[in-house]
Amino acid sequence: MKSSTRRVLSRRAFLAGGAVAVGLPFLDVMRPLARGAGSISPRRLLCYFVPNGVAGDAWFPVPHSTLQLSPSLAALAPVQDRVLVFSGLANAPGMPDTPGSHASGTAAFLTARKARRSEVDLHVGVSLDQRFAAAIAGATPLASLQLGCEGGGSFGACDIGFGCAYHRSISWSTPTTPLPKLTSPRLAFDVLLAGDDPSASAAARTQRRAARRSVLDVVLADVHDLEGDLGVGDRVRLDAYLDGLRALERQVDAPVGLGACKAAAAPGEPADFLAHVDMMTELMVLALACDRTRALSFMLGNAASNRAFPFLGVEGGHHDLSHHAGDPVKKAALRQVDAWQVARFARLLQRLADTPDGDGDLLRSTIVLLGSDVGDGNNHTHHDLPIVVAGADDLWGGGRHLMYDTGTPLARLYVSILQALGLPDTSFGEDGDGPLAGLRLDA
């Protein structure tokens, strides 16, 4: 007869088999046994960067405290009641003294500090995600994770004397240390679930993958053992989680261009950009769901990205369209690109909302920030930035349009975010002199 004593699993529980470790979603069996104790989900942070600013006339909602979605934000409708849209925020440190707004704006996006103009003597500041990662060091296997859809090295000049690191990194662990991002879904998947070494040779990585039929195949015995300690609800959650994990592994393996990654060089870009974005979305959800990290950053494109969007029927590259000079055709195309980017962001939010976590879902426990390097790409402004925040429903609610005087420091929002994440910070960056007024529901 099976003992009635229930095994309690740590929030950092893993299914381990050989050299493979698979993090688990939050299950009821992880709850404390004390009477009345509820599940406590850790706070997480996900920062989502889109390049080149936006067409403001179609982006910002009409002035009203209740959020009335604009054309560019229409895709947020399914999660509208969990979203905050901001007007009036500025990142003054992103404005360079001389041309170079994309590099300086991207460097300042999460640091709120002015970047030193140099190709080699880099200096900006510690980014928001890395301030959080340092504060919770050791809580997860990966201190943080940086993902993106455009690669490129950190050396050389990319914007009138600014080093390429300013263009291609938004995460900075120290004022002089940019963190490179993973752009290969295959490599990111291996790093997340297999503890893979990104510095290993391509041959070694290929051999390891060939020996591993599936991440899950080597842990099935542990799964079966664990199932004996689970209730009906937990079994349903675990089965759904494992099904999704296997499906994601097949998806990452299948597309052309996503085969063996060469870790010694910058990973290549998948042939299909749409699939690339969707895979990265699933990997972000997976990273948070299995608690591999709680600090995530994602760059949909590098600074000044000139990616084309032929699948939207749009002619011209993104950066070129952002410099529309009033051309109505280019402005209309830019609005299409903005709306498509928001739709991809909305899909991420919906996936987080659909993923159980403790007594709620991943969206509730994750603060998700979307922003860009500039406000108006045509004029390279660093005020009236396109800023959207989702999650933290219990603190900030949703369905609100928060309007501030033009020039209100974006860094004040970052102070509020750090405090919501449990940190004691009262300042951030160059002009974050306190939390953002009017954000907390209980203020």
mmCIF file of C-alpha atoms in Angstrom, residues 6-351:
data_model
loop_
_atom_site.group_PDB
_atom_site.id
_atom_site.type_symbol
_atom_site.label_atom_id
_atom_site.label_comp_id
_atom_site.label_asym_id
_atom_site.label_seq_id
_atom_site.Cartn_x
_atom_site.Cartn_y
_atom_site.Cartn_z
ATOM 1 C CA ARG A 6 3.177 13.371 0.149
ATOM 2 C CA ARG A 7 6.525 14.248 -1.323
ATOM 3 C CA VAL A 8 7.020 17.999 -1.569
ATOM 4 C CA LEU A 9 9.021 19.171 -4.566
ATOM 5 C CA SER A 10 11.135 22.274 -4.700
ATOM 6 C CA ARG A 11 10.098 25.058 -7.087
ATOM 7 C CA ARG A 12 13.414 24.327 -8.801
ATOM 8 C CA ALA A 13 12.552 20.660 -9.317
ATOM 9 C CA PHE A 14 14.111 18.948 -12.310
ATOM 10 C CA LEU A 15 13.684 15.674 -14.102
ATOM 11 C CA ALA A 16 17.240 14.465 -14.609
ATOM 12 C CA GLY A 17 18.570 11.738 -16.855
ATOM 13 C CA GLY A 18 22.254 11.470 -17.641
ATOM 14 C CA ALA A 19 23.502 14.912 -18.618
ATOM 15 C CA VAL A 20 20.020 16.251 -19.268
ATOM 16 C CA ALA A 21 17.950 18.304 -16.836
ATOM 17 C CA VAL A 22 14.390 19.365 -17.572
ATOM 18 C CA GLY A 23 12.752 21.948 -15.339
ATOM 19 C CA LEU A 24 9.189 21.355 -14.232
ATOM 20 C CA PRO A 25 6.223 23.703 -14.296
ATOM 21 C CA PHE A 26 4.730 24.774 -10.973
ATOM 22 C CA LEU A 27 2.640 21.882 -9.615
ATOM 23 C CA ASP A 28 0.375 21.565 -6.582
ATOM 24 C CA VAL A 29 2.866 19.076 -5.124
ATOM 25 C CA MET A 30 5.334 21.971 -4.815
ATOM 26 C CA ARG A 31 3.071 23.832 -2.392
ATOM 27 C CA PRO A 32 4.139 24.074 1.261
ATOM 28 C CA LEU A 33 2.443 21.483 3.483
ATOM 29 C CA ALA A 34 1.577 24.008 6.179
ATOM 30 C CA ARG A 35 -2.138 24.491 6.622
ATOM 31 C CA GLY A 36 -3.382 27.502 4.748
ATOM 32 C CA ALA A 37 -0.147 27.984 2.835
ATOM 33 C CA GLY A 38 -0.737 28.906 -0.779
ATOM 34 C CA SER A 39 1.563 28.636 -3.746
ATOM 35 C CA ILE A 40 3.920 31.554 -4.111
ATOM 36 C CA SER A 41 5.028 32.265 -7.650
ATOM 37 C CA PRO A 42 8.318 34.105 -8.075
ATOM 38 C CA ARG A 43 8.343 37.385 -9.946
ATOM 39 C CA ARG A 44 9.949 37.414 -13.376
ATOM 40 C CA LEU A 45 11.000 40.044 -15.914
ATOM 41 C CA LEU A 46 10.864 39.867 -19.700
ATOM 42 C CA CYS A 47 12.086 42.839 -21.763
ATOM 43 C CA TYR A 48 11.024 42.931 -25.433
ATOM 44 C CA PHE A 49 12.747 45.328 -27.861
ATOM 45 C CA VAL A 50 11.434 46.447 -31.245
ATOM 46 C CA PRO A 51 13.656 48.655 -33.436
ATOM 47 C CA ASN A 52 13.163 51.984 -35.226
ATOM 48 C CA GLY A 53 10.393 53.510 -33.143
ATOM 49 C CA VAL A 54 6.794 53.661 -34.338
ATOM 50 C CA ALA A 55 4.307 55.709 -36.311
ATOM 51 C CA GLY A 56 2.907 57.605 -33.354
ATOM 52 C CA ASP A 57 -0.303 58.720 -35.034
ATOM 53 C CA ALA A 58 -1.496 55.108 -35.178
ATOM 54 C CA TRP A 59 0.202 53.895 -32.006
ATOM 55 C CA PHE A 60 -0.852 56.056 -29.076
ATOM 56 C CA PRO A 61 -4.431 55.603 -27.818
ATOM 57 C CA VAL A 62 -6.845 58.496 -27.553
ATOM 58 C CA PRO A 63 -6.400 60.418 -24.274
ATOM 59 C CA HIS A 64 -8.480 58.453 -21.815
ATOM 60 C CA SER A 65 -7.583 56.657 -18.583
ATOM 61 C CA THR A 66 -9.383 53.528 -19.773
ATOM 62 C CA LEU A 67 -7.381 51.882 -22.518
ATOM 63 C CA GLN A 68 -8.981 52.277 -25.931
ATOM 64 C CA LEU A 69 -6.709 50.442 -28.321
ATOM 65 C CA SER A 70 -5.271 52.312 -31.292
ATOM 66 C CA PRO A 71 -4.965 50.712 -34.762
ATOM 67 C CA SER A 72 -1.363 49.642 -34.148
ATOM 68 C CA LEU A 73 -2.269 48.115 -30.775
ATOM 69 C CA ALA A 74 -5.459 46.372 -31.889
ATOM 70 C CA ALA A 75 -3.938 42.883 -31.622
ATOM 71 C CA LEU A 76 -3.722 43.349 -27.845
ATOM 72 C CA ALA A 77 -7.508 43.092 -27.552
ATOM 73 C CA PRO A 78 -7.552 39.512 -26.141
ATOM 74 C CA VAL A 79 -5.268 40.586 -23.260
ATOM 75 C CA GLN A 80 -6.299 44.240 -23.099
ATOM 76 C CA ASP A 81 -7.383 44.028 -19.470
ATOM 77 C CA ARG A 82 -3.863 42.957 -18.497
ATOM 78 C CA VAL A 83 -1.971 45.641 -20.395
ATOM 79 C CA LEU A 84 -0.790 49.158 -19.576
ATOM 80 C CA VAL A 85 0.036 51.596 -22.381
ATOM 81 C CA PHE A 86 2.125 54.663 -21.584
ATOM 82 C CA SER A 87 2.232 58.086 -23.201
ATOM 83 C CA GLY A 88 4.748 60.854 -22.537
ATOM 84 C CA LEU A 89 7.721 58.792 -21.331
ATOM 85 C CA ALA A 90 11.213 59.820 -22.466
ATOM 86 C CA ASN A 91 14.687 58.328 -22.281
ATOM 87 C CA ALA A 92 16.801 61.485 -22.384
ATOM 88 C CA PRO A 93 20.104 59.616 -21.856
ATOM 89 C CA GLY A 94 19.457 57.909 -25.197
ATOM 90 C CA MET A 95 19.866 61.207 -27.052
ATOM 91 C CA PRO A 96 23.462 61.489 -28.325
ATOM 92 C CA ASP A 97 25.320 64.797 -28.511
ATOM 93 C CA THR A 98 25.909 64.220 -32.237
ATOM 94 C CA PRO A 99 24.276 61.765 -34.700
ATOM 95 C CA GLY A 100 23.998 58.119 -33.701
ATOM 96 C CA SER A 101 20.512 57.932 -32.189
ATOM 97 C CA HIS A 102 19.849 54.280 -32.908
ATOM 98 C CA ALA A 103 22.999 53.027 -31.181
ATOM 99 C CA SER A 104 22.686 55.398 -28.244
ATOM 100 C CA GLY A 105 18.955 54.814 -27.899
ATOM 101 C CA THR A 106 19.346 51.042 -27.928
ATOM 102 C CA ALA A 107 22.202 51.178 -25.424
ATOM 103 C CA ALA A 108 20.056 53.344 -23.150
ATOM 104 C CA PHE A 109 16.871 51.303 -23.624
ATOM 105 C CA LEU A 110 17.323 49.229 -20.459
ATOM 106 C CA THR A 111 20.155 51.195 -18.835
ATOM 107 C CA ALA A 112 18.773 54.756 -18.945
ATOM 108 C CA ARG A 113 22.358 55.975 -19.274
ATOM 109 C CA LYS A 114 24.277 57.761 -22.004
ATOM 110 C CA ALA A 115 26.580 55.526 -23.995
ATOM 111 C CA ARG A 116 30.198 56.519 -24.522
ATOM 112 C CA ARG A 117 30.818 57.051 -28.229
ATOM 113 C CA SER A 118 33.528 54.540 -29.043
ATOM 114 C CA GLU A 119 34.101 51.367 -31.031
ATOM 115 C CA VAL A 120 36.244 49.743 -28.350
ATOM 116 C CA ASP A 121 36.020 51.718 -25.091
ATOM 117 C CA LEU A 122 32.424 50.802 -24.364
ATOM 118 C CA HIS A 123 30.593 52.254 -21.388
ATOM 119 C CA VAL A 124 26.920 52.710 -20.646
ATOM 120 C CA GLY A 125 25.404 51.151 -17.505
ATOM 121 C CA VAL A 126 23.910 48.036 -15.940
ATOM 122 C CA SER A 127 20.627 47.181 -17.624
ATOM 123 C CA LEU A 128 17.298 46.706 -15.879
ATOM 124 C CA ASP A 129 17.204 42.950 -16.462
ATOM 125 C CA GLN A 130 20.751 42.501 -15.184
ATOM 126 C CA ARG A 131 20.089 44.552 -12.050
ATOM 127 C CA PHE A 132 17.279 42.090 -11.325
ATOM 128 C CA ALA A 133 19.376 39.050 -12.298
ATOM 129 C CA ALA A 134 22.160 40.114 -9.925
ATOM 130 C CA ALA A 135 19.692 40.569 -7.073
ATOM 131 C CA ILE A 136 18.362 37.002 -7.398
ATOM 132 C CA ALA A 137 21.645 35.340 -8.351
ATOM 133 C CA GLY A 138 21.548 31.602 -7.728
ATOM 134 C CA ALA A 139 17.753 31.336 -7.743
ATOM 135 C CA THR A 140 17.704 29.676 -11.167
ATOM 136 C CA PRO A 141 20.154 27.614 -13.253
ATOM 137 C CA LEU A 142 20.572 30.472 -15.738
ATOM 138 C CA ALA A 143 21.081 33.917 -14.243
ATOM 139 C CA SER A 144 19.519 35.435 -17.348
ATOM 140 C CA LEU A 145 18.843 34.669 -20.982
ATOM 141 C CA GLN A 146 19.265 36.933 -24.004
ATOM 142 C CA LEU A 147 17.468 36.014 -27.227
ATOM 143 C CA GLY A 148 16.946 37.698 -30.576
ATOM 144 C CA CYS A 149 16.145 37.270 -34.238
ATOM 145 C CA GLU A 150 19.104 39.125 -35.763
ATOM 146 C CA GLY A 151 22.719 38.219 -35.104
ATOM 147 C CA GLY A 152 26.021 39.948 -35.661
ATOM 148 C CA GLY A 153 29.169 40.485 -33.642
ATOM 149 C CA SER A 154 29.890 43.161 -31.051
ATOM 150 C CA PHE A 155 33.028 44.538 -32.692
ATOM 151 C CA GLY A 156 33.455 47.382 -35.150
ATOM 152 C CA ALA A 157 31.420 50.533 -35.701
ATOM 153 C CA CYS A 158 27.723 50.329 -36.517
ATOM 154 C CA ASP A 159 26.509 53.903 -36.060
ATOM 155 C CA ILE A 160 28.804 56.908 -36.575
ATOM 156 C CA GLY A 161 31.507 55.932 -34.103
ATOM 157 C CA PHE A 162 29.356 53.821 -31.810
ATOM 158 C CA GLY A 163 30.466 50.218 -31.387
ATOM 159 C CA CYS A 164 28.252 47.443 -32.725
ATOM 160 C CA ALA A 165 27.632 46.165 -29.200
ATOM 161 C CA TYR A 166 25.412 49.203 -28.670
ATOM 162 C CA HIS A 167 23.393 48.165 -31.723
ATOM 163 C CA ARG A 168 23.069 44.486 -30.937
ATOM 164 C CA SER A 169 22.774 44.211 -27.153
ATOM 165 C CA ILE A 170 20.227 45.584 -24.724
ATOM 166 C CA SER A 171 21.504 43.590 -21.721
ATOM 167 C CA TRP A 172 24.593 44.868 -19.897
ATOM 168 C CA SER A 173 25.893 43.034 -16.818
ATOM 169 C CA THR A 174 28.342 45.859 -16.063
ATOM 170 C CA PRO A 175 28.713 49.313 -17.661
ATOM 171 C CA THR A 176 31.370 47.840 -19.966
ATOM 172 C CA THR A 177 30.014 44.316 -20.531
ATOM 173 C CA PRO A 178 27.320 43.753 -23.163
ATOM 174 C CA LEU A 179 25.721 40.304 -23.081
ATOM 175 C CA PRO A 180 25.424 38.649 -26.502
ATOM 176 C CA LYS A 181 22.112 37.107 -27.476
ATOM 177 C CA LEU A 182 21.270 33.691 -28.870
ATOM 178 C CA THR A 183 19.560 33.886 -32.257
ATOM 179 C CA SER A 184 19.422 30.172 -33.062
ATOM 180 C CA PRO A 185 16.346 28.387 -31.651
ATOM 181 C CA ARG A 186 18.287 25.110 -31.692
ATOM 182 C CA LEU A 187 21.130 26.520 -29.632
ATOM 183 C CA ALA A 188 18.752 28.307 -27.273
ATOM 184 C CA PHE A 189 16.793 25.089 -26.782
ATOM 185 C CA ASP A 190 19.956 23.163 -25.965
ATOM 186 C CA VAL A 191 21.131 25.807 -23.516
ATOM 187 C CA LEU A 192 17.739 25.873 -21.816
ATOM 188 C CA LEU A 193 17.069 22.183 -21.461
ATOM 189 C CA ALA A 194 20.308 20.302 -21.810
ATOM 190 C CA GLY A 195 22.804 22.449 -19.988
ATOM 191 C CA ASP A 196 24.677 22.587 -23.280
ATOM 192 C CA ASP A 197 27.937 24.483 -23.570
ATOM 193 C CA PRO A 198 27.633 27.156 -26.286
ATOM 194 C CA SER A 199 31.429 27.109 -26.652
ATOM 195 C CA ALA A 200 31.514 23.408 -27.602
ATOM 196 C CA SER A 201 32.506 22.521 -31.135
ATOM 197 C CA ALA A 202 29.849 21.945 -33.763
ATOM 198 C CA ALA A 203 30.947 18.296 -34.039
ATOM 199 C CA ALA A 204 30.599 17.735 -30.296
ATOM 200 C CA ARG A 205 27.170 19.337 -30.261
ATOM 201 C CA THR A 206 26.015 17.257 -33.243
ATOM 202 C CA GLN A 207 27.237 14.058 -31.605
ATOM 203 C CA ARG A 208 25.435 14.880 -28.383
ATOM 204 C CA ARG A 209 22.172 15.568 -30.205
ATOM 205 C CA ALA A 210 22.492 12.377 -32.253
ATOM 206 C CA ALA A 211 22.880 10.321 -29.068
ATOM 207 C CA ARG A 212 19.859 12.041 -27.534
ATOM 208 C CA ARG A 213 16.712 10.864 -29.329
ATOM 209 C CA SER A 214 14.744 13.396 -27.357
ATOM 210 C CA VAL A 215 15.327 15.493 -24.288
ATOM 211 C CA LEU A 216 12.423 13.641 -22.725
ATOM 212 C CA ASP A 217 13.352 10.089 -23.685
ATOM 213 C CA VAL A 218 16.142 10.003 -21.108
ATOM 214 C CA VAL A 219 13.922 11.199 -18.263
ATOM 215 C CA LEU A 220 10.781 9.097 -18.797
ATOM 216 C CA ALA A 221 11.619 6.819 -15.874
ATOM 217 C CA ASP A 222 11.780 9.842 -13.587
ATOM 218 C CA VAL A 223 8.488 11.095 -15.003
ATOM 219 C CA HIS A 224 6.768 7.793 -14.250
ATOM 220 C CA ASP A 225 8.222 7.779 -10.739
ATOM 221 C CA LEU A 226 7.047 11.317 -10.136
ATOM 222 C CA GLU A 227 3.535 10.619 -11.403
ATOM 223 C CA GLY A 228 2.920 8.351 -8.439
ATOM 224 C CA ASP A 229 3.151 11.377 -6.141
ATOM 225 C CA LEU A 230 0.867 13.605 -8.168
ATOM 226 C CA GLY A 231 -2.803 14.321 -7.880
ATOM 227 C CA VAL A 232 -5.165 14.367 -10.841
ATOM 228 C CA GLY A 233 -4.691 18.082 -11.496
ATOM 229 C CA ASP A 234 -0.898 17.831 -11.398
ATOM 230 C CA ARG A 235 -0.917 14.862 -13.771
ATOM 231 C CA VAL A 236 -2.934 16.850 -16.293
ATOM 232 C CA ARG A 237 -0.534 19.796 -15.991
ATOM 233 C CA LEU A 238 2.540 17.609 -16.291
ATOM 234 C CA ASP A 239 1.184 15.679 -19.289
ATOM 235 C CA ALA A 240 0.295 18.896 -21.094
ATOM 236 C CA TYR A 241 3.693 20.363 -20.265
ATOM 237 C CA LEU A 242 5.609 17.319 -21.524
ATOM 238 C CA ASP A 243 3.483 17.147 -24.690
ATOM 239 C CA GLY A 244 4.269 20.772 -25.379
ATOM 240 C CA LEU A 245 7.937 20.241 -24.678
ATOM 241 C CA ARG A 246 8.163 17.367 -27.124
ATOM 242 C CA ALA A 247 6.221 19.312 -29.751
ATOM 243 C CA LEU A 248 8.558 22.268 -29.358
ATOM 244 C CA GLU A 249 11.592 20.032 -29.740
ATOM 245 C CA ARG A 250 10.164 18.612 -32.969
ATOM 246 C CA GLN A 251 9.344 22.094 -34.203
ATOM 247 C CA VAL A 252 12.831 23.386 -33.515
ATOM 248 C CA ASP A 253 14.414 20.372 -35.213
ATOM 249 C CA ALA A 254 12.208 20.344 -38.273
ATOM 250 C CA PRO A 255 12.496 23.602 -40.286
ATOM 251 C CA VAL A 256 15.143 24.039 -42.957
ATOM 252 C CA GLY A 257 17.989 26.157 -41.670
ATOM 253 C CA LEU A 258 17.569 25.059 -38.048
ATOM 254 C CA GLY A 259 19.886 22.079 -38.122
ATOM 255 C CA ALA A 260 23.251 21.858 -36.424
ATOM 256 C CA CYS A 261 24.390 25.198 -34.995
ATOM 257 C CA LYS A 262 28.029 26.163 -35.056
ATOM 258 C CA ALA A 263 28.613 27.465 -31.569
ATOM 259 C CA ALA A 264 32.071 28.741 -32.479
ATOM 260 C CA ALA A 265 30.560 31.272 -34.860
ATOM 261 C CA ALA A 266 27.455 33.430 -34.842
ATOM 262 C CA PRO A 267 24.488 31.082 -35.391
ATOM 263 C CA GLY A 268 22.704 31.466 -38.679
ATOM 264 C CA GLU A 269 19.216 32.836 -39.109
ATOM 265 C CA PRO A 270 16.351 30.515 -40.027
ATOM 266 C CA ALA A 271 15.065 30.819 -43.565
ATOM 267 C CA ASP A 272 11.560 31.650 -42.361
ATOM 268 C CA PHE A 273 11.419 34.783 -40.217
ATOM 269 C CA LEU A 274 7.830 34.132 -39.139
ATOM 270 C CA ALA A 275 8.750 30.692 -37.801
ATOM 271 C CA HIS A 276 11.847 32.160 -36.160
ATOM 272 C CA VAL A 277 9.821 34.672 -34.163
ATOM 273 C CA ASP A 278 7.241 32.083 -33.155
ATOM 274 C CA MET A 279 9.940 29.647 -32.016
ATOM 275 C CA MET A 280 11.620 32.310 -29.919
ATOM 276 C CA THR A 281 8.242 33.101 -28.385
ATOM 277 C CA GLU A 282 7.794 29.475 -27.373
ATOM 278 C CA LEU A 283 11.326 29.327 -26.000
ATOM 279 C CA MET A 284 10.712 32.393 -23.840
ATOM 280 C CA VAL A 285 7.580 30.819 -22.414
ATOM 281 C CA LEU A 286 9.438 27.558 -21.856
ATOM 282 C CA ALA A 287 12.336 29.280 -20.092
ATOM 283 C CA LEU A 288 9.968 30.913 -17.623
ATOM 284 C CA ALA A 289 7.613 27.949 -17.255
ATOM 285 C CA CYS A 290 10.389 25.589 -16.192
ATOM 286 C CA ASP A 291 12.072 28.302 -14.097
ATOM 287 C CA ARG A 292 15.366 28.075 -15.938
ATOM 288 C CA THR A 293 15.679 31.845 -15.610
ATOM 289 C CA ARG A 294 13.614 34.756 -14.348
ATOM 290 C CA ALA A 295 15.388 37.511 -16.297
ATOM 291 C CA LEU A 296 14.866 37.476 -20.055
ATOM 292 C CA SER A 297 15.545 39.950 -22.842
ATOM 293 C CA PHE A 298 14.537 39.653 -26.481
ATOM 294 C CA MET A 299 15.411 41.768 -29.523
ATOM 295 C CA LEU A 300 13.003 41.332 -32.407
ATOM 296 C CA GLY A 301 15.590 43.195 -34.471
ATOM 297 C CA ASN A 302 18.888 44.988 -33.960
ATOM 298 C CA ALA A 303 19.034 48.757 -33.838
ATOM 299 C CA ALA A 304 18.297 50.345 -37.218
ATOM 300 C CA SER A 305 17.195 46.977 -38.573
ATOM 301 C CA ASN A 306 16.296 47.229 -42.232
ATOM 302 C CA ARG A 307 14.495 43.907 -42.416
ATOM 303 C CA ALA A 308 11.954 43.622 -45.231
ATOM 304 C CA PHE A 309 8.383 42.422 -44.637
ATOM 305 C CA PRO A 310 7.224 41.083 -48.002
ATOM 306 C CA PHE A 311 4.688 38.806 -46.305
ATOM 307 C CA LEU A 312 2.828 41.979 -45.310
ATOM 308 C CA GLY A 313 2.807 43.237 -48.878
ATOM 309 C CA VAL A 314 5.176 45.996 -47.793
ATOM 310 C CA GLU A 315 7.964 47.274 -50.025
ATOM 311 C CA GLY A 316 11.196 48.525 -48.500
ATOM 312 C CA GLY A 317 13.156 47.818 -45.323
ATOM 313 C CA HIS A 318 11.982 48.741 -41.841
ATOM 314 C CA HIS A 319 14.613 51.404 -41.155
ATOM 315 C CA ASP A 320 14.025 53.015 -44.537
ATOM 316 C CA LEU A 321 10.282 53.072 -43.899
ATOM 317 C CA SER A 322 10.800 54.710 -40.518
ATOM 318 C CA HIS A 323 12.458 57.603 -42.368
ATOM 319 C CA HIS A 324 9.292 58.234 -44.351
ATOM 320 C CA ALA A 325 9.702 62.032 -44.612
ATOM 321 C CA GLY A 326 5.927 62.285 -44.683
ATOM 322 C CA ASP A 327 5.460 59.953 -47.654
ATOM 323 C CA PRO A 328 1.927 58.530 -47.132
ATOM 324 C CA VAL A 329 2.824 55.202 -48.751
ATOM 325 C CA LYS A 330 5.810 54.681 -46.454
ATOM 326 C CA LYS A 331 3.825 55.826 -43.421
ATOM 327 C CA ALA A 332 1.062 53.329 -44.197
ATOM 328 C CA ALA A 333 3.656 50.572 -44.601
ATOM 329 C CA LEU A 334 5.285 51.521 -41.287
ATOM 330 C CA ARG A 335 1.908 51.272 -39.540
ATOM 331 C CA GLN A 336 1.543 47.752 -40.950
ATOM 332 C CA VAL A 337 4.921 46.772 -39.579
ATOM 333 C CA ASP A 338 4.067 48.280 -36.183
ATOM 334 C CA ALA A 339 0.785 46.354 -36.047
ATOM 335 C CA TRP A 340 2.502 43.101 -37.024
ATOM 336 C CA GLN A 341 5.145 43.521 -34.307
ATOM 337 C CA VAL A 342 2.436 44.158 -31.723
ATOM 338 C CA ALA A 343 0.607 41.039 -32.917
ATOM 339 C CA ARG A 344 3.741 38.956 -32.247
ATOM 340 C CA PHE A 345 4.035 40.568 -28.817
ATOM 341 C CA ALA A 346 0.349 39.875 -28.140
ATOM 342 C CA ARG A 347 0.894 36.223 -29.010
ATOM 343 C CA LEU A 348 3.630 36.034 -26.390
ATOM 344 C CA LEU A 349 1.338 37.592 -23.783
ATOM 345 C CA GLN A 350 -1.440 35.163 -24.634
ATOM 346 C CA ARG A 351 0.925 32.195 -24.339
#
